[in-house]
Amino acid sequence: MKTYQNYINGKWMDSLSKETIKVEDPATTNIIGEIACAKNDDIDLAVEVAKKAFQSRILVDMPILERARLMRKIAEETRKLAKEGGTLLCYENGKQISAGISEFNSVADTFDYYAGLTDKLEGKTIPVSNSVLDYTVLEPFGVSAHIIPWNYPLSMLGRSLACSFATGNSTVIKTAELTPLSATIFAKAVENAGTPPGLINIICGYGNEAGAYLVSHPDVNHVVFTGSVITGKKILHMAADKAMPAVIELGGKSAGIVYPDANLDDVVESARHAIFGVAGQICTAMSRLVVHKSVKDELITKLVDLSKSLKVGPGYEE
């Protein structure tokens, strides 16, 4: 069984407590690996190096186009590791290998996209009077903490990290304890791209311990969270106590609306991906259908036939 490490200050590190978290293949419940379990001391270290990296202004003062080139290099290195990372993601998460590879490629696409934002972050001048010069300057927050969910562990990581990096913040990422291994492959891409140490730190720990401690840390200036409503409320309270900005994405109950003239086969095909994909564990899952009574019975029959036709099994069987 392979033991994976946290990525702090450009180095691979065991937990200072020497504790680990065992990771299961959800299809078989077999243990496929273990990872260093970050405790308070590890989080203190990760936040400290992130703060020092930010205060050194290495990213803030980096020429804008150089920052963009670095982000595109991270994207390039991520694509090189997409097959390795996507396969590991399949084994720890349960989704298909092809879907895991797609997630890694989506991270690369996101870094490419936000690389194009770096030279377009501009303040503005505000006309007050001829004798007054009034202008705004955009500044990064500092240390940004990102708590990542287990359903799309790479896509969600890339979505928030790329934006944070493009705007000059240093980052501490806490991966989900159920799916932390694939993020270590992304950390390899960060390392291979020559990213200066301390700007991107990736750790794993339990949400109610490491996550809570990270959000409450006095040197964390900003938090991003995707997950449950219950946990999101707790994080918002903690952020409010610190007067700290928080970006929170919680669960939803998306509805499809079916009119009497709808093509029901198209509705069924939409449902296949929108509620059965990733076992329905999607923030935008189409978990309800509001259906006109004239087509209700026919649609129910088609949906039942669809559900009976689906094969449930390990993602590595595609």
mmCIF file of C-alpha atoms in Angstrom:
data_model
loop_
_atom_site.group_PDB
_atom_site.id
_atom_site.type_symbol
_atom_site.label_atom_id
_atom_site.label_comp_id
_atom_site.label_asym_id
_atom_site.label_seq_id
_atom_site.Cartn_x
_atom_site.Cartn_y
_atom_site.Cartn_z
ATOM 1 C CA MET A 1 0.000 0.000 0.000
ATOM 2 C CA LYS A 2 1.459 3.341 -1.076
ATOM 3 C CA THR A 3 1.636 6.246 1.352
ATOM 4 C CA TYR A 4 1.102 9.705 -0.125
ATOM 5 C CA GLN A 5 2.313 12.960 1.417
ATOM 6 C CA ASN A 6 1.159 16.523 1.835
ATOM 7 C CA TYR A 7 2.718 19.171 -0.407
ATOM 8 C CA ILE A 8 3.908 22.129 1.667
ATOM 9 C CA ASN A 9 6.399 24.817 0.651
ATOM 10 C CA GLY A 10 7.381 22.885 -2.459
ATOM 11 C CA LYS A 11 8.257 19.786 -0.395
ATOM 12 C CA TRP A 12 6.608 16.407 0.149
ATOM 13 C CA MET A 13 5.946 15.945 3.851
ATOM 14 C CA ASP A 14 4.491 13.390 6.231
ATOM 15 C CA SER A 15 2.186 14.663 8.943
ATOM 16 C CA LEU A 16 4.099 15.987 11.928
ATOM 17 C CA SER A 17 1.895 13.694 14.018
ATOM 18 C CA LYS A 18 2.792 10.730 11.748
ATOM 19 C CA GLU A 19 -0.932 9.960 11.420
ATOM 20 C CA THR A 20 -2.412 8.855 8.108
ATOM 21 C CA ILE A 21 -5.840 8.531 6.493
ATOM 22 C CA LYS A 22 -6.652 5.310 4.663
ATOM 23 C CA VAL A 23 -8.431 5.742 1.322
ATOM 24 C CA GLU A 24 -10.924 3.203 -0.019
ATOM 25 C CA ASP A 25 -11.960 2.148 -3.485
ATOM 26 C CA PRO A 26 -15.729 2.740 -3.102
ATOM 27 C CA ALA A 27 -16.523 -0.059 -5.570
ATOM 28 C CA THR A 28 -14.835 -2.736 -3.451
ATOM 29 C CA THR A 29 -14.056 -1.008 -0.109
ATOM 30 C CA ASN A 30 -10.453 -2.204 -0.548
ATOM 31 C CA ILE A 31 -7.799 0.174 0.799
ATOM 32 C CA ILE A 32 -5.908 1.606 -2.174
ATOM 33 C CA GLY A 33 -3.536 3.895 -0.320
ATOM 34 C CA GLU A 34 -3.046 6.187 2.631
ATOM 35 C CA ILE A 35 -2.133 9.837 2.955
ATOM 36 C CA ALA A 36 -0.582 12.010 5.628
ATOM 37 C CA CYS A 37 -3.306 13.342 7.934
ATOM 38 C CA ALA A 38 -2.806 17.046 8.535
ATOM 39 C CA LYS A 39 -3.289 18.181 12.111
ATOM 40 C CA ASN A 40 -3.095 21.652 13.607
ATOM 41 C CA ASP A 41 0.715 21.779 13.496
ATOM 42 C CA ASP A 42 0.742 20.860 9.824
ATOM 43 C CA ILE A 43 -1.850 23.523 9.055
ATOM 44 C CA ASP A 44 0.122 26.101 11.027
ATOM 45 C CA LEU A 45 3.134 25.253 8.875
ATOM 46 C CA ALA A 46 1.209 25.391 5.586
ATOM 47 C CA VAL A 47 -0.370 28.744 6.456
ATOM 48 C CA GLU A 48 2.949 30.128 7.686
ATOM 49 C CA VAL A 49 4.771 29.319 4.435
ATOM 50 C CA ALA A 50 1.838 30.603 2.382
ATOM 51 C CA LYS A 51 1.903 33.864 4.342
ATOM 52 C CA LYS A 52 5.672 34.213 3.904
ATOM 53 C CA ALA A 53 5.349 33.501 0.184
ATOM 54 C CA PHE A 54 2.686 36.191 -0.107
ATOM 55 C CA GLN A 55 4.659 38.727 1.945
ATOM 56 C CA SER A 56 7.721 38.072 -0.207
ATOM 57 C CA ARG A 57 5.567 39.387 -3.078
ATOM 58 C CA ILE A 58 7.100 36.839 -5.449
ATOM 59 C CA LEU A 59 3.732 36.306 -7.156
ATOM 60 C CA VAL A 60 2.341 39.804 -6.596
ATOM 61 C CA ASP A 61 5.391 41.488 -8.136
ATOM 62 C CA MET A 62 5.947 38.845 -10.817
ATOM 63 C CA PRO A 63 5.565 40.482 -14.241
ATOM 64 C CA ILE A 64 1.996 39.853 -15.330
ATOM 65 C CA LEU A 65 2.847 37.983 -18.505
ATOM 66 C CA GLU A 66 5.347 35.848 -16.594
ATOM 67 C CA ARG A 67 2.561 34.889 -14.163
ATOM 68 C CA ALA A 68 0.409 33.967 -17.140
ATOM 69 C CA ARG A 69 3.223 31.854 -18.623
ATOM 70 C CA LEU A 70 3.634 30.041 -15.297
ATOM 71 C CA MET A 71 -0.077 29.274 -15.206
ATOM 72 C CA ARG A 72 0.068 27.904 -18.757
ATOM 73 C CA LYS A 73 3.063 25.783 -17.754
ATOM 74 C CA ILE A 74 1.040 24.340 -14.851
ATOM 75 C CA ALA A 75 -1.704 23.592 -17.367
ATOM 76 C CA GLU A 76 0.762 21.877 -19.697
ATOM 77 C CA GLU A 77 2.211 19.722 -16.898
ATOM 78 C CA THR A 78 -1.285 18.833 -15.674
ATOM 79 C CA ARG A 79 -2.234 17.517 -19.115
ATOM 80 C CA LYS A 80 0.900 15.349 -19.152
ATOM 81 C CA LEU A 81 -0.253 13.673 -15.922
ATOM 82 C CA ALA A 82 -3.950 13.452 -16.831
ATOM 83 C CA LYS A 83 -3.959 9.703 -17.488
ATOM 84 C CA GLU A 84 -2.075 8.844 -14.298
ATOM 85 C CA GLY A 85 -4.129 11.238 -12.209
ATOM 86 C CA GLY A 86 -7.435 10.349 -13.826
ATOM 87 C CA THR A 87 -6.889 6.644 -13.195
ATOM 88 C CA LEU A 88 -6.104 7.272 -9.539
ATOM 89 C CA LEU A 89 -9.154 9.521 -9.275
ATOM 90 C CA CYS A 90 -11.303 6.697 -10.654
ATOM 91 C CA TYR A 91 -10.054 4.272 -8.018
ATOM 92 C CA GLU A 92 -10.617 6.613 -5.073
ATOM 93 C CA ASN A 93 -13.828 8.270 -6.273
ATOM 94 C CA GLY A 94 -15.636 5.618 -8.312
ATOM 95 C CA LYS A 95 -16.222 7.620 -11.490
ATOM 96 C CA GLN A 96 -15.035 6.321 -14.842
ATOM 97 C CA ILE A 97 -11.376 6.598 -15.792
ATOM 98 C CA SER A 98 -12.379 8.694 -18.797
ATOM 99 C CA ALA A 99 -14.218 11.077 -16.455
ATOM 100 C CA GLY A 100 -11.172 11.268 -14.184
ATOM 101 C CA ILE A 101 -8.913 12.118 -17.115
ATOM 102 C CA SER A 102 -11.443 14.717 -18.205
ATOM 103 C CA GLU A 103 -11.246 16.333 -14.763
ATOM 104 C CA PHE A 104 -7.489 16.751 -15.022
ATOM 105 C CA ASN A 105 -7.854 18.253 -18.466
ATOM 106 C CA SER A 106 -10.519 20.610 -17.127
ATOM 107 C CA VAL A 107 -8.020 21.840 -14.510
ATOM 108 C CA ALA A 108 -5.559 22.567 -17.292
ATOM 109 C CA ASP A 109 -8.249 24.383 -19.293
ATOM 110 C CA THR A 110 -9.149 26.473 -16.246
ATOM 111 C CA PHE A 111 -5.524 27.496 -15.687
ATOM 112 C CA ASP A 112 -5.243 28.439 -19.354
ATOM 113 C CA TYR A 113 -8.429 30.490 -19.112
ATOM 114 C CA TYR A 114 -7.428 32.441 -16.014
ATOM 115 C CA ALA A 115 -3.909 32.952 -17.356
ATOM 116 C CA GLY A 116 -5.647 35.255 -19.822
ATOM 117 C CA LEU A 117 -7.128 37.238 -16.932
ATOM 118 C CA THR A 118 -3.828 38.243 -15.336
ATOM 119 C CA ASP A 119 -3.217 41.306 -17.516
ATOM 120 C CA LYS A 120 -6.821 42.479 -17.416
ATOM 121 C CA LEU A 121 -7.185 43.162 -13.690
ATOM 122 C CA GLU A 122 -7.457 46.910 -13.647
ATOM 123 C CA GLY A 123 -8.624 49.501 -11.184
ATOM 124 C CA LYS A 124 -10.496 52.572 -12.320
ATOM 125 C CA THR A 125 -10.405 56.321 -11.962
ATOM 126 C CA ILE A 126 -13.542 57.978 -10.597
ATOM 127 C CA PRO A 127 -14.410 61.551 -11.584
ATOM 128 C CA VAL A 128 -14.983 63.575 -8.408
ATOM 129 C CA SER A 129 -13.751 67.078 -9.237
ATOM 130 C CA ASN A 130 -10.953 68.753 -11.166
ATOM 131 C CA SER A 131 -8.918 69.149 -7.982
ATOM 132 C CA VAL A 132 -9.200 65.538 -6.806
ATOM 133 C CA LEU A 133 -7.669 62.344 -8.215
ATOM 134 C CA ASP A 134 -9.775 59.402 -7.072
ATOM 135 C CA TYR A 135 -8.738 55.906 -8.157
ATOM 136 C CA THR A 136 -8.985 52.266 -7.090
ATOM 137 C CA VAL A 137 -6.257 49.606 -6.967
ATOM 138 C CA LEU A 138 -7.085 45.898 -6.878
ATOM 139 C CA GLU A 139 -5.159 43.964 -4.216
ATOM 140 C CA PRO A 140 -5.055 40.217 -3.485
ATOM 141 C CA PHE A 141 -6.433 38.982 -0.161
ATOM 142 C CA GLY A 142 -3.258 37.214 0.987
ATOM 143 C CA VAL A 143 -3.593 33.613 2.168
ATOM 144 C CA SER A 144 -6.603 31.961 0.557
ATOM 145 C CA ALA A 145 -7.919 28.661 1.994
ATOM 146 C CA HIS A 146 -9.784 26.263 -0.289
ATOM 147 C CA ILE A 147 -11.804 23.320 1.043
ATOM 148 C CA ILE A 148 -12.513 20.875 -1.760
ATOM 149 C CA PRO A 149 -15.395 18.356 -2.043
ATOM 150 C CA TRP A 150 -15.029 14.694 -2.968
ATOM 151 C CA ASN A 151 -17.420 14.517 -5.933
ATOM 152 C CA TYR A 152 -15.282 16.574 -8.346
ATOM 153 C CA PRO A 153 -12.024 16.789 -6.407
ATOM 154 C CA LEU A 154 -9.881 18.046 -9.291
ATOM 155 C CA SER A 155 -12.375 20.214 -11.152
ATOM 156 C CA MET A 156 -13.311 22.086 -7.965
ATOM 157 C CA LEU A 157 -9.668 22.452 -6.965
ATOM 158 C CA GLY A 158 -8.720 23.890 -10.342
ATOM 159 C CA ARG A 159 -11.726 26.176 -10.568
ATOM 160 C CA SER A 160 -10.925 28.111 -7.390
ATOM 161 C CA LEU A 161 -7.137 27.770 -7.340
ATOM 162 C CA ALA A 162 -6.576 29.113 -10.856
ATOM 163 C CA CYS A 163 -8.604 32.246 -10.118
ATOM 164 C CA SER A 164 -6.865 32.738 -6.769
ATOM 165 C CA PHE A 165 -3.417 32.291 -8.318
ATOM 166 C CA ALA A 166 -4.158 34.615 -11.235
ATOM 167 C CA THR A 167 -5.049 37.388 -8.787
ATOM 168 C CA GLY A 168 -1.850 37.034 -6.746
ATOM 169 C CA ASN A 169 -2.925 35.097 -3.654
ATOM 170 C CA SER A 170 -1.014 32.271 -2.023
ATOM 171 C CA THR A 171 -3.138 29.226 -1.285
ATOM 172 C CA VAL A 172 -3.648 26.376 1.170
ATOM 173 C CA ILE A 173 -5.871 23.624 -0.231
ATOM 174 C CA LYS A 174 -7.519 21.031 2.007
ATOM 175 C CA THR A 175 -8.626 18.041 -0.008
ATOM 176 C CA ALA A 176 -11.542 15.804 0.957
ATOM 177 C CA GLU A 177 -10.471 12.876 3.122
ATOM 178 C CA LEU A 178 -12.380 10.489 0.820
ATOM 179 C CA THR A 179 -10.548 11.544 -2.370
ATOM 180 C CA PRO A 180 -7.178 13.119 -1.563
ATOM 181 C CA LEU A 181 -4.793 10.987 -3.618
ATOM 182 C CA SER A 182 -5.391 12.414 -7.091
ATOM 183 C CA ALA A 183 -4.585 15.918 -5.826
ATOM 184 C CA THR A 184 -1.030 14.733 -5.161
ATOM 185 C CA ILE A 185 -0.685 14.099 -8.897
ATOM 186 C CA PHE A 186 -1.750 17.687 -9.551
ATOM 187 C CA ALA A 187 0.812 18.793 -6.954
ATOM 188 C CA LYS A 188 3.435 17.021 -9.073
ATOM 189 C CA ALA A 189 2.335 19.142 -12.023
ATOM 190 C CA VAL A 190 2.700 22.279 -9.883
ATOM 191 C CA GLU A 191 6.199 21.142 -8.902
ATOM 192 C CA ASN A 192 7.185 20.157 -12.463
ATOM 193 C CA ALA A 193 6.107 23.581 -13.706
ATOM 194 C CA GLY A 194 8.702 25.220 -11.455
ATOM 195 C CA THR A 195 6.164 27.001 -9.255
ATOM 196 C CA PRO A 196 7.942 28.962 -6.495
ATOM 197 C CA PRO A 197 7.590 27.227 -3.088
ATOM 198 C CA GLY A 198 4.839 28.261 -0.717
ATOM 199 C CA LEU A 199 2.429 29.676 -3.282
ATOM 200 C CA ILE A 200 0.395 26.455 -3.609
ATOM 201 C CA ASN A 201 0.169 24.088 -0.638
ATOM 202 C CA ILE A 202 -1.988 20.941 -0.695
ATOM 203 C CA ILE A 203 -2.860 19.060 2.482
ATOM 204 C CA CYS A 204 -5.405 16.461 3.580
ATOM 205 C CA GLY A 205 -7.218 16.221 6.893
ATOM 206 C CA TYR A 206 -10.648 15.618 8.324
ATOM 207 C CA GLY A 207 -13.162 18.369 7.718
ATOM 208 C CA ASN A 208 -14.295 18.825 11.305
ATOM 209 C CA GLU A 209 -10.679 19.056 12.456
ATOM 210 C CA ALA A 210 -8.313 20.311 9.750
ATOM 211 C CA GLY A 211 -11.003 22.159 7.809
ATOM 212 C CA ALA A 212 -12.355 23.965 10.832
ATOM 213 C CA TYR A 213 -8.880 24.871 12.092
ATOM 214 C CA LEU A 214 -7.824 26.151 8.661
ATOM 215 C CA VAL A 215 -10.859 28.422 8.301
ATOM 216 C CA SER A 216 -10.420 29.826 11.809
ATOM 217 C CA HIS A 217 -6.666 30.377 11.441
ATOM 218 C CA PRO A 218 -5.819 34.039 12.146
ATOM 219 C CA ASP A 219 -3.483 34.267 9.136
ATOM 220 C CA VAL A 220 -6.062 33.023 6.613
ATOM 221 C CA ASN A 221 -7.610 36.000 4.820
ATOM 222 C CA HIS A 222 -10.116 34.374 2.468
ATOM 223 C CA VAL A 223 -11.916 31.027 2.177
ATOM 224 C CA VAL A 224 -13.544 29.049 -0.634
ATOM 225 C CA PHE A 225 -15.795 26.092 0.209
ATOM 226 C CA THR A 226 -17.931 23.682 -1.789
ATOM 227 C CA GLY A 227 -19.997 21.177 0.175
ATOM 228 C CA SER A 228 -22.984 20.684 2.406
ATOM 229 C CA VAL A 229 -25.348 23.381 3.659
ATOM 230 C CA ILE A 230 -24.661 22.433 7.282
ATOM 231 C CA THR A 231 -20.895 22.840 6.944
ATOM 232 C CA GLY A 232 -21.292 25.939 4.775
ATOM 233 C CA LYS A 233 -23.286 27.660 7.511
ATOM 234 C CA LYS A 234 -20.552 26.898 10.050
ATOM 235 C CA ILE A 235 -17.886 28.293 7.746
ATOM 236 C CA LEU A 236 -19.903 31.456 7.114
ATOM 237 C CA HIS A 237 -20.212 32.012 10.873
ATOM 238 C CA MET A 238 -16.462 31.528 11.329
ATOM 239 C CA ALA A 239 -15.713 33.859 8.432
ATOM 240 C CA ALA A 240 -18.074 36.479 9.857
ATOM 241 C CA ASP A 241 -16.305 36.332 13.220
ATOM 242 C CA LYS A 242 -13.074 37.229 11.387
ATOM 243 C CA ALA A 243 -14.755 39.679 8.963
ATOM 244 C CA MET A 244 -13.194 37.509 6.249
ATOM 245 C CA PRO A 245 -14.553 37.158 2.686
ATOM 246 C CA ALA A 246 -15.982 33.710 1.911
ATOM 247 C CA VAL A 247 -17.069 32.102 -1.349
ATOM 248 C CA ILE A 248 -19.535 29.321 -0.558
ATOM 249 C CA GLU A 249 -21.153 26.874 -2.994
ATOM 250 C CA LEU A 250 -23.709 24.564 -1.373
ATOM 251 C CA GLY A 251 -26.112 21.886 -2.578
ATOM 252 C CA GLY A 252 -29.012 22.522 -4.910
ATOM 253 C CA LYS A 253 -32.240 20.855 -6.050
ATOM 254 C CA SER A 254 -32.341 21.597 -9.762
ATOM 255 C CA ALA A 255 -35.581 20.903 -11.642
ATOM 256 C CA GLY A 256 -36.340 19.970 -15.221
ATOM 257 C CA ILE A 257 -39.656 21.273 -16.575
ATOM 258 C CA VAL A 258 -41.393 19.034 -19.102
ATOM 259 C CA TYR A 259 -44.141 20.515 -21.298
ATOM 260 C CA PRO A 260 -46.658 18.355 -23.167
ATOM 261 C CA ASP A 261 -44.919 18.893 -26.514
ATOM 262 C CA ALA A 262 -41.484 17.863 -25.209
ATOM 263 C CA ASN A 263 -39.486 15.109 -26.916
ATOM 264 C CA LEU A 264 -39.567 12.589 -24.060
ATOM 265 C CA ASP A 265 -36.598 10.620 -25.389
ATOM 266 C CA ASP A 266 -34.544 13.807 -25.143
ATOM 267 C CA VAL A 267 -35.802 14.283 -21.574
ATOM 268 C CA VAL A 268 -34.721 10.748 -20.657
ATOM 269 C CA GLU A 269 -31.290 11.235 -22.225
ATOM 270 C CA SER A 270 -30.909 14.500 -20.300
ATOM 271 C CA ALA A 271 -31.865 12.716 -17.078
ATOM 272 C CA ARG A 272 -29.290 9.997 -17.769
ATOM 273 C CA HIS A 273 -26.459 12.491 -17.379
ATOM 274 C CA ALA A 274 -28.084 15.016 -15.061
ATOM 275 C CA ILE A 275 -29.105 12.699 -12.212
ATOM 276 C CA PHE A 276 -27.401 9.334 -12.761
ATOM 277 C CA GLY A 277 -23.978 10.788 -13.600
ATOM 278 C CA VAL A 278 -21.517 10.652 -10.669
ATOM 279 C CA ALA A 279 -24.256 8.767 -8.782
ATOM 280 C CA GLY A 280 -26.246 11.990 -8.623
ATOM 281 C CA GLN A 281 -23.602 13.648 -6.445
ATOM 282 C CA ILE A 282 -23.569 16.936 -8.366
ATOM 283 C CA CYS A 283 -24.481 20.407 -7.092
ATOM 284 C CA THR A 284 -26.535 20.931 -10.252
ATOM 285 C CA ALA A 285 -28.097 17.451 -10.377
ATOM 286 C CA MET A 286 -31.524 17.432 -12.014
ATOM 287 C CA SER A 287 -33.085 15.772 -8.986
ATOM 288 C CA ARG A 288 -36.684 16.778 -9.796
ATOM 289 C CA LEU A 289 -38.868 16.757 -12.890
ATOM 290 C CA VAL A 290 -41.934 18.969 -13.015
ATOM 291 C CA VAL A 291 -44.028 17.207 -15.668
ATOM 292 C CA HIS A 292 -47.304 18.071 -17.411
ATOM 293 C CA LYS A 293 -49.904 15.520 -16.376
ATOM 294 C CA SER A 294 -50.669 14.560 -19.977
ATOM 295 C CA VAL A 295 -47.187 13.010 -20.427
ATOM 296 C CA LYS A 296 -46.458 11.962 -16.842
ATOM 297 C CA ASP A 297 -47.232 8.239 -17.141
ATOM 298 C CA GLU A 298 -45.341 7.810 -20.406
ATOM 299 C CA LEU A 299 -42.294 9.615 -19.039
ATOM 300 C CA ILE A 300 -42.295 7.587 -15.818
ATOM 301 C CA THR A 301 -42.287 4.383 -17.856
ATOM 302 C CA LYS A 302 -39.340 5.587 -19.913
ATOM 303 C CA LEU A 303 -37.406 6.671 -16.805
ATOM 304 C CA VAL A 304 -38.001 3.304 -15.139
ATOM 305 C CA ASP A 305 -36.727 1.531 -18.258
ATOM 306 C CA LEU A 306 -33.667 3.800 -18.263
ATOM 307 C CA SER A 307 -32.848 3.105 -14.622
ATOM 308 C CA LYS A 308 -33.177 -0.664 -15.166
ATOM 309 C CA SER A 309 -30.820 -0.507 -18.143
ATOM 310 C CA LEU A 310 -27.965 1.207 -16.332
ATOM 311 C CA LYS A 311 -24.999 -0.890 -15.226
ATOM 312 C CA VAL A 312 -23.669 -0.205 -11.748
ATOM 313 C CA GLY A 313 -20.054 -1.139 -11.202
ATOM 314 C CA PRO A 314 -16.477 0.046 -10.776
ATOM 315 C CA GLY A 315 -15.502 3.076 -12.835
ATOM 316 C CA TYR A 316 -12.470 1.264 -14.196
ATOM 317 C CA GLU A 317 -14.859 -1.002 -16.113
ATOM 318 C CA GLU A 318 -16.134 2.122 -17.927
#
